[in-house]
Amino acid sequence: MLKDITFGQYYPGDSILHRADARIKIIILIEYMIIALAARSLLAVAVSVAFTVFLVVASKIKPGLLLKSVKPLIFVLIFTAAINLFFTAGEGDPVVHWNFINIYREGIVNALLMAVRLLSLVLGSSVLLSFTTTPLDLTDAIESLLSPLKKLKVPVHEFAMMMSIALKFIPTLIEETNKIISAQKARCADFDSGNIFRRVKALIPVLIPLFVSAVKRAEELADAMECRCYHGGEGRTRLKELKSRPGDYVFLLCATAITAGVILLNSITTQEVFDFCKTLFS
Amino acid sequence: MSQSIPALEFSKVSVVYGDKTSFEVRALDGINVKFPESSVTGIIGHTGSGKSTLAMLTNGLLKPTEGQVLLFGEDIWSKKHSMKEIRSRVGLVFQYPEYQLFDETVEADIAFGPKNIGLDPEEINKRVMTAADFCGLSEKELKRSPFELSGGQKRRAAIAGVLAMQPKVLVLDEPAAGLDPKGREEILGGLDEYRRAYGATLLLISHSMEDIAKYTDRILALKNGKVCLQGTLDEVFAKAELMFDAKLDVPQITKLFIELKKRSICASTDVYTVERAKQMVETVIREAKNA
């Protein structure tokens, strides 16, 4: 039932993205999101897609795994594309006209653009962070990036610790959920039939024990941490220090250049590109 | 007995996890076992020997990759009966079943199973009372929230939740694990009472050889997904040295008699209860006096 969740799953490997500094990867991810969302003109979209393809190839993650991470999103993808397709009003005559349905040229463009954006956002964030970065590195990186906020008395370390604990316990919780589902099934509980309300109600015997044990586990974990003298981030040293190498900075520089390029390319229309090509070849 | 249909039968059952991938694991490998009606079978074996997998097969929570699981001679996957019906006839109590408690009162929680089967309220109430009785839960405890109970009481409430379905076959995975001796006695005693009252067949997974010797009449030993020993207590413990060699534990008292045999003081090793040991020692002393 819950086997298909790939979110937050790390796949060990040895690629540029696996080796890159997690802090740099987070900054690049932010830039990547700007690229994917800002790209509007044909050229800009082309560059953003090319960047996505580069990241996917550089991560050396098996295509099958990537497909699995996209699979749950197919419905959202089709839904947004359809909405854009049918509800974008455009200038000029509609391409398709049938009863009350009008599809304009702009609608088709928007639908495609939306689908590409969503897909590249999911793929990019998967290969940049979740698939190639261990949860531990990720939280360390967030803590390090947010450390300036410590001066404003923001509990950055505690925040990062909470995050890493939450990530760490996802597999445990899934395992526990499966266990509880099995136990209630053994008592003839029925999760697969009836209307939506009955199905939601059928989950109560799973959710309540799950919450109870999660709270209990949290208390036990807190006790265990205190027994080992955990008292927050002050003066705490690390087993694994984050290190950035020259290559990381080159990577960051390239990504920044691409971001700037995409924003610039947005202002160039497709017509101008054609004209430019014409002058080039004539 | 051998002619009648066994309550539960495994016929050439194999279970493979992660089929056709590099993680392929054979949890069970061609198991052939019969559990005669109203018998109590103790299932023993090391961690990872396939005990829990076997338990999940009995009520259709897991589908065997190969082979058949027969309940009173009928394949449980033949679609002749709904899974709900199968699960009401084969009760399964998991390890540390306390975590399955969820309802507002213990009474309502025990009623969860019978309610799912679709019984009428009067019958449900009757079954809840009977199940509570077998598990030694008092009227007062039935009205409390399951989360206010002590560990032992929670365990009993969870087992009562399965007993309330009045299953003909009852499978228990370490029902007494982590309890004090008195708690163990109460739970296992209650289960034995239930078996006698309903002619139910019990499968008891346990690490405690003392409990096995005391409450079961047959033994099934698993090793790496295969049956390594099976038979009645007498048959199996007669080969106690074999079990010892297979790194399976035997009751303390049997260990003592293996040592006595090595020193040629007493010949038989199929001694697994203190009662029997006493008889044996007395015989030996009498013979020594006579000689």
XYZ file of C-alpha atoms in Angstrom:
573
model
C 0.000 0.000 0.000
C 2.734 2.463 0.949
C 5.576 0.900 -0.995
C 5.522 3.490 -3.783
C 6.551 6.484 -1.722
C 9.896 7.671 -3.009
C 9.804 11.065 -1.324
C 12.875 11.809 0.733
C 14.512 8.604 -0.334
C 18.248 8.637 -0.818
C 19.815 6.415 -3.437
C 23.502 5.835 -2.844
C 25.676 6.476 -5.854
C 28.798 8.167 -7.057
C 28.002 11.087 -9.341
C 28.871 14.781 -9.446
C 25.581 15.495 -7.717
C 26.217 12.925 -4.992
C 29.602 14.461 -4.250
C 28.556 18.105 -4.420
C 28.230 20.130 -1.217
C 24.659 19.964 0.054
C 24.626 23.719 0.811
C 25.516 24.537 -2.779
C 22.856 22.127 -3.969
C 20.198 23.901 -1.923
C 21.160 27.282 -3.396
C 21.189 25.774 -6.900
C 17.760 24.252 -6.246
C 16.392 27.707 -5.434
C 17.913 29.035 -8.652
C 16.580 26.028 -10.510
C 13.057 26.763 -9.308
C 13.388 30.359 -10.528
C 14.542 29.045 -13.915
C 11.711 26.525 -14.228
C 9.015 28.978 -13.178
C 10.307 32.087 -14.955
C 10.991 30.540 -18.367
C 8.301 31.770 -20.743
C 9.782 32.284 -24.190
C 10.670 29.340 -26.420
C 14.409 29.779 -25.983
C 14.198 30.186 -22.211
C 12.095 27.015 -21.894
C 14.555 25.188 -24.112
C 17.435 26.215 -21.838
C 15.525 25.221 -18.704
C 14.663 21.799 -20.193
C 18.293 21.337 -21.241
C 19.419 22.151 -17.687
C 16.944 19.605 -16.296
C 18.202 16.944 -18.694
C 21.782 17.763 -17.677
C 20.923 17.352 -13.973
C 19.101 14.059 -14.568
C 21.989 12.643 -16.576
C 24.598 13.950 -14.130
C 22.805 12.286 -11.195
C 23.188 8.811 -12.759
C 19.847 7.842 -11.196
C 18.075 5.000 -12.983
C 15.232 6.280 -15.217
C 12.875 3.708 -13.695
C 13.260 5.302 -10.270
C 12.601 8.752 -11.669
C 9.452 7.535 -13.391
C 8.295 6.137 -10.072
C 8.711 9.539 -8.423
C 6.715 11.223 -11.194
C 3.944 8.611 -11.227
C 1.883 9.959 -8.311
C 1.870 13.379 -10.008
C 0.355 12.278 -13.301
C -3.147 13.199 -12.189
C -2.104 16.698 -11.074
C -0.182 17.106 -14.315
C -3.125 16.183 -16.537
C -5.511 18.257 -14.433
C -3.486 21.488 -14.613
C -2.779 20.974 -18.306
C -6.502 20.450 -19.006
C -7.523 23.534 -17.033
C -5.014 25.630 -18.934
C -6.081 24.117 -22.208
C -9.786 24.829 -21.811
C -9.867 28.014 -19.793
C -7.213 30.195 -21.391
C -8.871 32.859 -23.492
C -6.790 34.109 -26.402
C -6.888 36.667 -29.111
C -7.999 35.689 -32.578
C -10.109 32.703 -33.575
C -10.112 29.499 -31.508
C -8.245 26.527 -32.981
C -10.993 24.126 -31.929
C -14.604 25.204 -31.569
C -17.214 22.696 -30.437
C -20.428 23.696 -28.632
C -19.254 25.763 -25.669
C -15.654 24.515 -25.806
C -13.126 26.891 -27.304
C -9.465 26.003 -27.454
C -7.113 28.832 -28.360
C -3.531 28.749 -29.501
C -2.491 30.389 -26.235
C -4.289 27.641 -24.319
C -2.256 24.918 -25.986
C 0.976 26.806 -25.308
C 0.026 27.397 -21.676
C -0.965 23.769 -21.126
C 2.335 22.501 -22.519
C 4.323 25.089 -20.571
C 2.567 24.152 -17.321
C 3.201 20.433 -17.866
C 6.889 21.024 -18.632
C 7.281 23.290 -15.587
C 5.690 20.853 -13.161
C 7.580 17.899 -14.542
C 10.951 19.647 -14.432
C 10.289 20.964 -10.908
C 9.659 17.448 -9.636
C 12.517 15.845 -11.548
C 14.979 18.618 -10.719
C 14.296 18.687 -6.999
C 14.395 14.881 -6.853
C 17.788 14.508 -8.519
C 19.303 17.650 -6.984
C 18.345 16.921 -3.421
C 16.276 13.961 -2.273
C 17.836 11.232 -4.419
C 21.441 12.379 -4.155
C 21.679 13.850 -0.653
C 21.435 11.915 2.593
C 18.848 13.363 4.981
C 21.654 13.997 7.443
C 23.640 16.090 4.950
C 20.474 17.910 3.992
C 19.618 19.037 7.506
C 23.246 19.907 8.244
C 23.242 22.060 5.129
C 20.015 23.809 6.100
C 21.402 24.476 9.552
C 24.586 25.880 8.068
C 22.727 28.075 5.567
C 20.391 29.448 8.213
C 23.106 29.936 10.834
C 23.165 33.741 10.381
C 19.661 33.709 11.876
C 21.156 32.437 15.146
C 22.152 36.037 15.886
C 18.441 36.887 15.822
C 17.877 34.174 18.471
C 16.177 31.846 15.964
C 16.647 28.249 17.200
C 18.233 27.077 13.949
C 19.931 23.993 15.357
C 16.785 22.769 17.111
C 14.846 23.324 13.911
C 17.347 21.287 11.889
C 17.417 18.533 14.513
C 13.636 18.286 14.399
C 13.767 18.025 10.648
C 16.370 15.305 10.598
C 14.466 13.304 13.223
C 11.273 13.671 11.204
C 13.003 12.475 8.032
C 14.689 9.621 9.823
C 11.428 8.256 11.188
C 9.491 8.210 7.918
C 10.467 4.574 7.150
C 9.724 3.552 10.747
C 6.291 5.120 10.545
C 5.546 3.423 7.229
C 6.585 0.071 8.674
C 4.420 0.693 11.714
C 1.442 1.692 9.571
C 1.711 -1.558 7.623
C 1.866 -3.501 10.880
C -1.255 -1.837 12.253
C -3.125 -2.280 8.956
C -2.310 -6.005 9.047
C -3.456 -6.325 12.650
C -6.767 -4.593 11.959
C -7.249 -6.627 8.781
C -6.832 -9.737 10.913
C -9.824 -8.417 12.863
C -11.824 -8.320 9.619
C -11.418 -4.572 9.060
C -12.289 -3.618 5.500
C -10.261 -0.835 3.885
C -11.066 -1.391 0.231
C -14.828 -1.194 -0.136
C -17.630 1.266 0.476
C -17.909 4.920 -0.432
C -15.354 7.574 0.383
C -16.836 8.343 3.833
C -16.781 4.707 4.860
C -13.207 4.389 3.691
C -12.084 7.440 5.648
C -13.883 6.121 8.706
C -12.184 2.763 8.224
C -8.817 4.507 8.706
C -9.579 5.580 12.285
C -8.490 2.204 13.744
C -5.157 2.733 11.959
C -4.586 6.424 12.670
C -5.268 6.400 16.401
C -2.746 3.644 17.264
C -0.280 5.306 14.886
C -0.526 8.679 16.690
C -0.372 7.039 20.100
C 2.800 5.158 19.266
C 4.370 8.172 17.522
C 3.896 10.316 20.630
C 5.211 7.530 22.829
C 8.240 7.058 20.603
C 8.950 10.794 20.642
C 8.952 10.816 24.435
C 11.264 7.829 24.582
C 13.612 9.380 22.048
C 13.718 12.644 24.022
C 14.584 10.692 27.180
C 17.273 8.728 25.374
C 18.796 11.942 23.991
C 18.828 13.575 27.420
C 20.466 10.487 28.887
C 23.278 11.084 26.425
C 23.584 14.702 27.577
C 22.011 16.322 24.532
C 21.358 19.956 25.361
C 20.904 21.686 22.033
C 23.401 22.970 19.509
C 25.737 24.996 21.673
C 29.306 23.753 21.550
C 28.320 20.642 19.636
C 30.898 19.335 17.193
C 30.270 17.274 14.101
C 31.508 13.914 12.954
C 31.169 14.979 9.341
C 31.988 18.605 8.500
C 30.452 20.048 5.356
C 33.163 21.013 2.890
C 32.811 22.835 -0.396
C 35.431 22.318 -3.108
C 36.315 24.597 -6.032
C 34.140 22.443 -8.301
C 31.092 23.273 -6.193
C 31.655 26.988 -6.726
C 32.052 26.470 -10.486
C 28.749 24.567 -10.465
C 27.085 27.374 -8.519
C 28.504 30.000 -10.885
C 27.217 28.131 -13.946
C 23.744 27.765 -12.412
C 23.651 31.469 -11.592
C 24.691 32.306 -15.145
C 21.927 30.086 -16.517
C 19.381 31.747 -14.238
C 20.403 35.172 -15.462
C 20.408 33.890 -19.046
C 16.887 32.514 -18.809
C 15.549 35.758 -17.393
C 17.244 37.663 -20.223
C 16.056 35.197 -22.878
C 12.483 35.705 -21.701
C 12.487 39.185 -23.166
C 13.465 37.854 -26.586
C 10.416 36.690 -28.531
C 10.366 33.739 -30.876
C 9.937 36.119 -33.816
C 13.206 37.874 -32.950
C 14.995 34.524 -32.828
C 13.729 33.671 -36.303
C 14.773 37.059 -37.624
C 18.201 36.681 -36.048
C 18.645 33.255 -37.645
C 17.600 34.648 -40.998
C 20.166 37.450 -40.890
C 22.763 34.920 -39.768
C 22.242 32.651 -42.773
C 21.544 35.283 -45.441
C -7.360 -38.833 13.945
C -5.093 -39.248 10.961
C -8.082 -39.891 8.680
C -9.988 -36.696 9.561
C -9.384 -33.448 7.693
C -6.785 -31.283 9.421
C -7.983 -27.862 10.588
C -5.172 -26.214 8.702
C -2.810 -27.617 6.142
C 0.149 -26.176 4.265
C 0.827 -27.950 1.016
C 4.157 -27.253 -0.719
C 3.986 -23.626 0.373
C 6.763 -21.242 -0.640
C 6.931 -17.506 -0.108
C 9.415 -15.385 -2.010
C 9.883 -11.724 -1.149
C 11.194 -9.317 -3.783
C 10.626 -11.809 -6.597
C 12.942 -11.522 -9.591
C 15.028 -8.725 -8.077
C 18.460 -8.818 -6.526
C 16.808 -8.728 -3.090
C 15.049 -12.068 -3.602
C 14.530 -13.843 -0.297
C 12.900 -17.233 0.166
C 11.094 -16.796 3.483
C 9.444 -20.208 3.249
C 10.590 -23.029 1.033
C 8.187 -25.856 0.177
C 6.534 -26.278 3.546
C 4.281 -29.306 4.105
C 2.506 -29.257 7.462
C -0.790 -30.472 8.864
C -2.358 -29.046 11.997
C -4.939 -31.572 13.306
C -8.208 -30.227 14.667
C -8.138 -29.019 18.287
C -4.414 -29.634 18.617
C -1.945 -27.125 20.004
C 1.193 -26.774 17.921
C 4.182 -24.900 19.201
C 6.154 -23.247 16.415
C 9.808 -22.665 17.143
C 12.781 -21.407 15.195
C 15.314 -18.615 15.128
C 14.645 -15.050 14.052
C 14.190 -15.046 10.284
C 13.316 -18.730 10.099
C 9.896 -17.905 8.634
C 7.663 -18.114 11.704
C 5.962 -14.749 11.209
C 5.579 -15.363 7.472
C 3.858 -18.637 8.281
C 1.507 -16.793 10.647
C 0.569 -14.236 7.978
C -0.244 -17.056 5.540
C -2.806 -18.693 7.808
C -5.471 -15.992 7.382
C -4.658 -14.746 3.918
C -2.785 -11.565 4.864
C -0.054 -12.933 2.636
C -0.507 -14.961 -0.520
C 1.848 -17.887 -0.976
C 4.063 -17.590 -4.062
C 3.636 -21.315 -4.596
C 1.474 -23.966 -2.967
C -1.799 -23.978 -1.103
C -3.065 -23.143 2.352
C -6.041 -25.336 3.172
C -8.555 -24.502 5.892
C -10.588 -27.612 6.723
C -9.621 -28.974 3.327
C -10.482 -25.863 1.304
C -7.978 -23.557 -0.353
C -8.371 -20.148 1.308
C -7.493 -18.434 -2.002
C -10.108 -20.317 -4.039
C -12.515 -17.330 -3.816
C -15.215 -19.661 -2.526
C -15.162 -17.756 0.741
C -14.595 -14.057 1.288
C -11.414 -12.993 3.041
C -13.584 -11.606 5.813
C -14.990 -15.046 6.443
C -11.541 -16.645 6.375
C -10.226 -14.085 8.847
C -13.134 -14.601 11.200
C -12.410 -18.331 11.182
C -8.645 -17.969 11.575
C -7.803 -15.544 14.363
C -4.311 -14.064 14.229
C -2.708 -12.315 17.175
C 0.493 -10.511 16.202
C 3.550 -9.986 18.346
C 2.999 -7.193 20.905
C -0.653 -6.811 19.836
C -1.201 -3.885 22.239
C -0.632 -1.418 19.419
C -3.865 -2.426 17.703
C -6.061 -0.964 20.476
C -7.831 2.205 19.380
C -11.400 2.548 20.615
C -12.768 4.613 23.481
C -13.385 1.706 25.803
C -11.901 -1.763 26.042
C -15.388 -3.149 25.475
C -15.814 -1.265 22.180
C -12.346 -2.314 21.087
C -13.024 -5.998 21.668
C -16.299 -5.567 19.740
C -14.431 -4.257 16.668
C -13.855 -7.716 15.143
C -17.362 -9.126 15.706
C -18.846 -5.846 14.414
C -16.800 -6.145 11.219
C -18.130 -9.667 10.686
C -21.628 -8.142 10.809
C -23.120 -9.843 13.851
C -26.174 -8.445 15.640
C -25.592 -6.330 18.786
C -26.855 -8.953 21.182
C -24.477 -11.601 19.844
C -21.607 -9.090 19.825
C -22.242 -8.267 23.476
C -22.323 -11.945 24.383
C -19.047 -12.613 22.560
C -17.313 -9.615 24.116
C -18.250 -10.845 27.594
C -17.074 -14.386 26.865
C -13.786 -13.214 25.359
C -13.160 -10.860 28.288
C -13.802 -13.743 30.626
C -11.230 -15.996 28.925
C -8.654 -13.210 29.098
C -9.406 -12.365 32.705
C -10.652 -8.835 32.125
C -13.064 -7.557 34.758
C -16.302 -5.626 34.181
C -14.592 -2.497 35.488
C -11.685 -2.822 33.063
C -14.074 -3.211 30.123
C -15.456 0.282 30.706
C -12.029 1.948 30.835
C -10.023 3.405 27.974
C -7.526 0.881 26.602
C -4.786 3.501 26.949
C -5.219 3.664 30.735
C -4.517 -0.037 31.219
C -1.248 -1.596 32.320
C 0.934 -3.445 29.807
C -0.374 -6.877 30.760
C -3.990 -5.734 30.708
C -3.500 -4.157 27.279
C -2.122 -7.444 25.992
C -5.162 -9.286 27.328
C -7.555 -6.752 25.813
C -5.877 -7.126 22.415
C -6.062 -10.928 22.539
C -9.703 -10.717 23.642
C -10.338 -8.623 20.507
C -9.362 -11.614 18.401
C -11.022 -14.248 20.617
C -14.319 -12.341 20.336
C -14.548 -13.431 16.701
C -14.587 -17.007 18.073
C -12.136 -18.347 15.497
C -11.837 -22.079 14.930
C -8.113 -21.715 14.339
C -6.114 -19.350 16.513
C -2.591 -18.294 15.629
C -0.573 -16.422 18.239
C 2.832 -14.863 17.703
C 4.597 -14.740 21.077
C 1.451 -13.935 23.055
C 3.301 -13.898 26.364
C 6.502 -12.079 25.353
C 7.716 -9.526 27.846
C 5.266 -10.465 30.581
C 6.008 -11.597 34.122
C 5.538 -15.302 34.958
C 2.103 -14.733 36.468
C 0.954 -12.780 33.404
C 2.256 -15.528 31.107
C 0.392 -18.172 33.056
C -2.858 -16.216 32.944
C -2.750 -15.530 29.235
C -1.645 -18.983 28.128
C -4.033 -20.620 30.607
C -6.914 -18.538 29.248
C -6.053 -19.532 25.688
C -5.987 -23.187 26.672
C -9.420 -22.783 28.250
C -10.709 -21.209 25.060
C -9.361 -24.113 23.024
C -11.095 -26.654 25.228
C -14.394 -24.745 25.200
C -14.582 -24.305 21.420
C -12.528 -27.217 20.144
C -10.247 -24.660 18.507
C -6.897 -25.423 16.932
C -4.000 -23.411 18.308
C -0.719 -22.435 16.686
C 1.593 -20.941 19.260
C 4.782 -19.238 18.170
C 7.103 -18.984 21.139
C 10.710 -18.775 22.169
C 10.037 -20.152 25.595
C 10.537 -23.907 25.491
C 8.999 -24.137 28.957
C 5.728 -22.669 27.655
C 5.869 -24.941 24.616
C 6.375 -28.011 26.802
C 3.573 -27.007 29.108
C 0.858 -25.864 26.720
C 1.353 -27.618 23.378
C 1.048 -31.194 22.209
C 2.882 -30.871 18.910
C 6.002 -29.063 17.759
C 6.990 -27.585 14.425
C 10.575 -26.386 14.191
C 11.540 -24.132 11.306
C 15.020 -23.451 10.058
C 15.836 -21.124 7.151
C 12.307 -21.391 5.780
C 12.225 -25.188 5.904
C 10.671 -27.627 8.354
C 13.512 -29.097 10.388
C 11.553 -31.120 12.924
C 7.891 -31.859 13.491
C 5.755 -34.229 15.481
C 4.249 -34.744 18.904
C 6.119 -33.533 21.971
C 7.247 -37.075 22.775
C 8.540 -37.670 19.251
C 10.403 -34.394 19.080
C 11.907 -34.404 22.552
C 12.993 -38.006 22.123
C 15.406 -36.453 19.654
C 16.313 -33.681 22.060
C 20.017 -34.009 21.283
C 19.197 -33.410 17.622
C 17.404 -30.200 18.532
C 20.358 -29.198 20.632
C 22.647 -29.743 17.656
C 20.305 -27.709 15.416
C 20.898 -24.803 17.851
C 17.278 -24.962 18.974
C 16.601 -24.512 22.621
C 15.064 -27.227 24.776
C 13.445 -26.837 28.209
C 15.864 -26.498 31.141
C 14.706 -29.810 32.562
C 15.429 -31.566 29.260
C 18.941 -30.096 29.250
C 19.437 -31.644 32.650
C 18.352 -35.056 31.374
C 20.637 -34.808 28.342
C 23.505 -34.341 30.793
C 22.256 -37.250 32.904
C 22.181 -39.450 29.819
C 25.753 -38.489 28.950
C 26.753 -39.647 32.424
C 24.706 -42.856 31.890
C 22.509 -42.142 34.877
C 19.226 -41.970 33.026
C 18.529 -43.304 29.543
C 15.688 -41.214 28.106
C 15.693 -37.561 27.145
C 12.016 -37.109 26.275
C 11.528 -35.410 29.597
C 10.133 -31.918 29.256
C 8.000 -31.297 32.307
C 9.026 -31.209 35.945
C 6.230 -33.688 36.653
C 7.750 -36.272 34.306
C 11.242 -35.543 35.608
C 10.133 -36.327 39.123
C 8.787 -39.717 37.989
C 11.987 -40.515 36.131
C 14.220 -39.606 39.060
C 12.077 -41.695 41.401
C 12.297 -44.682 39.043
C 16.049 -44.362 38.808
C 16.407 -44.162 42.590
C 14.109 -47.171 43.063
C 16.102 -49.200 40.541
C 19.342 -48.236 42.269
C 17.943 -49.368 45.615
C 16.766 -52.682 44.171
C 20.079 -53.383 42.518
